[in-house]
Amino acid sequence: MSFFKTIKHWFTEAPHFEGTITASERIGARIQKVTISLPAPVAVPFPVGCFVQAMTWGVIPRAYSVATATTTSFTLLVSFSGMGAGSRFFAEAPIGTKVTCYGPFDDFPYHAGTGRTKIFFATSTGVAPFRRMVEIPLKEGFETALFLGTPKEADIAFKKEFEDLERANPLFHFIPVLSAGDTTWKGARGYVTDQFKGRGDLLRESDIYICGVPMMTAGVLAMLKKEGVPESQIFVQKFG
Ligand SMILES: Cc1cc2nc3c(=O)[nH]c(=O)nc-3n(C[C@H](O)[C@H](O)[C@H](O)COP(=O)(O)OP(=O)(O)OC[C@H]3O[C@@H](n4cnc5c(N)ncnc54)[C@H](O)[C@@H]3O)c2cc1C
């Protein structure tokens, strides 16, 4: 396909829809949780691990992972810490704003039937695809751990939902890891990789899913390589 045909295809023929922002809530100091309603109900909610390309300011495409979805809407976690074009759009857009979205694109699926425990590594908004994904291995009967790195406790998205899930299901372990936690914080501190010193055996026995900032992704991948975790057990969604 020529360059111009590709551009024409992207803007006119690729699956897209006009969504409407119906809820927008600030989480801590760096995340906007945004709910976008669909123009018409769909038969099944957007798939786990998918992302949409939202046309911010009408013309600037930015990719966002779908955190939750129903047949009539879906929710995104938008980091506004950098205050780039996409961040500013979602941090400032009032309820009722129309957003053209392309997708959903289903490129970070869950891999069922491997017979291994699951470890999920996320930072900040990188937890979005894992909001629903962690529930699948639990239904399969596998031990599942979510390590979520973020500076402060207030910045933990879906904190209550993950804590409720941990209380309800002994197979699920939710481990927020704060890099700048207050003195009152009693949980894990540092970076997500700090939690695995001397636990190479656990990593080698698990499927590993990673989503978040490039520094965390690179750090986890280096740790996995050092510990000899086969690449076939590693699944990555790169945000940047
Ligand atoms: C598959 C996929 C899924 C993704 N899912 C998510 C998600 O769920 N949530 C999420 O938040 N992000 C997600 N991203 C990343 C997202 O698409 C954006 O790239 C990211 O949010 C930054 O976009 P932005 O428009 O806010 O910043 P950009 O405008 O792209 O700027 C990037 C950075 O550069 C800085 N910058 C920009 N212009 C200047 C300048 N002139 N001078 C100095 N600095 C500048 C900004 O401060 C910002 O930190 C995903 C990306 C991919 C590929």
PDB file of C-alpha atoms and ligand atoms in Angstrom, residues 51-53 56 60-66 76-88 107 125-126 128-129 211 237-240, ligand 1:
ATOM      1  CA  PHE A  51      -6.010  -0.426  23.138  1.00  0.00           C
ATOM      2  CA  VAL A  52      -7.691   2.377  21.186  1.00  0.00           C
ATOM      3  CA  GLN A  53      -6.144   5.250  19.235  1.00  0.00           C
ATOM      4  CA  THR A  56      -7.025  13.986  20.897  1.00  0.00           C
ATOM      5  CA  ILE A  60      -3.588  14.041  17.322  1.00  0.00           C
ATOM      6  CA  PRO A  61      -3.719  10.238  17.687  1.00  0.00           C
ATOM      7  CA  ARG A  62      -2.653   8.776  21.016  1.00  0.00           C
ATOM      8  CA  ALA A  63      -2.838   5.118  22.079  1.00  0.00           C
ATOM      9  CA  TYR A  64      -4.504   4.153  25.376  1.00  0.00           C
ATOM     10  CA  SER A  65      -5.081   0.705  26.846  1.00  0.00           C
ATOM     11  CA  VAL A  66      -8.641  -0.207  27.735  1.00  0.00           C
ATOM     12  CA  LEU A  76      -8.944   4.495  30.105  1.00  0.00           C
ATOM     13  CA  LEU A  77      -6.201   5.516  32.531  1.00  0.00           C
ATOM     14  CA  VAL A  78      -4.399   8.544  31.104  1.00  0.00           C
ATOM     15  CA  SER A  79      -1.109   9.660  32.612  1.00  0.00           C
ATOM     16  CA  PHE A  80      -0.911  13.441  32.665  1.00  0.00           C
ATOM     17  CA  SER A  81       2.426  13.693  34.441  1.00  0.00           C
ATOM     18  CA  GLY A  82       4.227  14.727  31.220  1.00  0.00           C
ATOM     19  CA  MET A  83       1.432  17.074  30.098  1.00  0.00           C
ATOM     20  CA  GLY A  84       1.982  16.306  26.419  1.00  0.00           C
ATOM     21  CA  ALA A  85      -0.811  16.743  23.878  1.00  0.00           C
ATOM     22  CA  GLY A  86      -2.787  13.606  24.795  1.00  0.00           C
ATOM     23  CA  SER A  87      -2.354  14.074  28.529  1.00  0.00           C
ATOM     24  CA  ARG A  88      -3.557  17.679  28.419  1.00  0.00           C
ATOM     25  CA  ASP A 107      -2.369  -6.845  20.497  1.00  0.00           C
ATOM     26  CA  THR A 125      -1.284   3.715  34.077  1.00  0.00           C
ATOM     27  CA  GLY A 126       0.400   0.516  32.848  1.00  0.00           C
ATOM     28  CA  ALA A 128      -4.842  -0.593  32.791  1.00  0.00           C
ATOM     29  CA  PRO A 129      -4.690  -3.825  30.717  1.00  0.00           C
ATOM     30  CA  CYS A 211       3.210  -2.936  30.948  1.00  0.00           C
ATOM     31  CA  GLN A 237       3.009  -4.002  26.130  1.00  0.00           C
ATOM     32  CA  LYS A 238       5.269  -1.022  25.410  1.00  0.00           C
ATOM     33  CA  PHE A 239       3.839   2.421  26.208  1.00  0.00           C
ATOM     34  CA  GLY A 240       6.663   4.497  24.824  1.00  0.00           C
TER      35      GLY A 240
HETATM   36  C1  LIG B   1      -0.149   0.337  22.781  1.00  0.00           C
HETATM   37  C2  LIG B   1      -0.017   1.558  23.660  1.00  0.00           C
HETATM   38  C3  LIG B   1      -0.857   1.703  24.762  1.00  0.00           C
HETATM   39  C4  LIG B   1      -0.738   2.832  25.579  1.00  0.00           C
HETATM   40  N1  LIG B   1      -1.568   2.946  26.664  1.00  0.00           N
HETATM   41  C5  LIG B   1      -1.463   4.040  27.460  1.00  0.00           C
HETATM   42  C6  LIG B   1      -2.326   4.177  28.601  1.00  0.00           C
HETATM   43  O1  LIG B   1      -3.169   3.319  28.898  1.00  0.00           O
HETATM   44  N2  LIG B   1      -2.196   5.300  29.372  1.00  0.00           N
HETATM   45  C7  LIG B   1      -1.260   6.271  29.073  1.00  0.00           C
HETATM   46  O2  LIG B   1      -1.190   7.277  29.800  1.00  0.00           O
HETATM   47  N3  LIG B   1      -0.432   6.170  28.007  1.00  0.00           N
HETATM   48  C8  LIG B   1      -0.524   5.081  27.194  1.00  0.00           C
HETATM   49  N4  LIG B   1       0.302   4.984  26.105  1.00  0.00           N
HETATM   50  C9  LIG B   1       1.216   6.113  25.808  1.00  0.00           C
HETATM   51  C10 LIG B   1       0.410   7.209  25.120  1.00  0.00           C
HETATM   52  O3  LIG B   1      -0.012   6.785  23.833  1.00  0.00           O
HETATM   53  C11 LIG B   1       1.232   8.492  24.939  1.00  0.00           C
HETATM   54  O4  LIG B   1       2.364   8.227  24.169  1.00  0.00           O
HETATM   55  C12 LIG B   1       1.680   9.097  26.242  1.00  0.00           C
HETATM   56  O5  LIG B   1       0.564   9.242  27.099  1.00  0.00           O
HETATM   57  C13 LIG B   1       2.287  10.488  26.020  1.00  0.00           C
HETATM   58  O6  LIG B   1       1.453  11.196  25.159  1.00  0.00           O
HETATM   59  P1  LIG B   1       1.259  12.752  25.309  1.00  0.00           P
HETATM   60  O7  LIG B   1       0.526  13.205  24.093  1.00  0.00           O
HETATM   61  O8  LIG B   1       0.672  13.109  26.611  1.00  0.00           O
HETATM   62  O9  LIG B   1       2.735  13.293  25.286  1.00  0.00           O
HETATM   63  P2  LIG B   1       3.573  13.701  23.970  1.00  0.00           P
HETATM   64  O10 LIG B   1       3.037  14.948  23.399  1.00  0.00           O
HETATM   65  O11 LIG B   1       3.684  12.533  23.060  1.00  0.00           O
HETATM   66  O12 LIG B   1       4.933  14.003  24.657  1.00  0.00           O
HETATM   67  C14 LIG B   1       5.707  12.921  25.227  1.00  0.00           C
HETATM   68  C15 LIG B   1       6.554  13.528  26.313  1.00  0.00           C
HETATM   69  O13 LIG B   1       7.391  14.523  25.784  1.00  0.00           O
HETATM   70  C16 LIG B   1       7.218  15.740  26.501  1.00  0.00           C
HETATM   71  N5  LIG B   1       7.183  16.830  25.525  1.00  0.00           N
HETATM   72  C17 LIG B   1       6.294  17.008  24.542  1.00  0.00           C
HETATM   73  N6  LIG B   1       6.571  18.117  23.839  1.00  0.00           N
HETATM   74  C18 LIG B   1       7.677  18.654  24.404  1.00  0.00           C
HETATM   75  C19 LIG B   1       8.461  19.793  24.146  1.00  0.00           C
HETATM   76  N7  LIG B   1       8.185  20.634  23.150  1.00  0.00           N
HETATM   77  N8  LIG B   1       9.523  20.029  24.937  1.00  0.00           N
HETATM   78  C20 LIG B   1       9.840  19.197  25.954  1.00  0.00           C
HETATM   79  N9  LIG B   1       9.125  18.095  26.251  1.00  0.00           N
HETATM   80  C21 LIG B   1       8.064  17.822  25.501  1.00  0.00           C
HETATM   81  C22 LIG B   1       5.886  15.653  27.222  1.00  0.00           C
HETATM   82  O14 LIG B   1       5.952  16.362  28.441  1.00  0.00           O
HETATM   83  C23 LIG B   1       5.706  14.179  27.416  1.00  0.00           C
HETATM   84  O15 LIG B   1       6.218  13.776  28.654  1.00  0.00           O
HETATM   85  C24 LIG B   1       0.226   3.854  25.294  1.00  0.00           C
HETATM   86  C25 LIG B   1       1.058   3.699  24.163  1.00  0.00           C
HETATM   87  C26 LIG B   1       0.950   2.569  23.378  1.00  0.00           C
HETATM   88  C27 LIG B   1       1.868   2.446  22.183  1.00  0.00           C
END
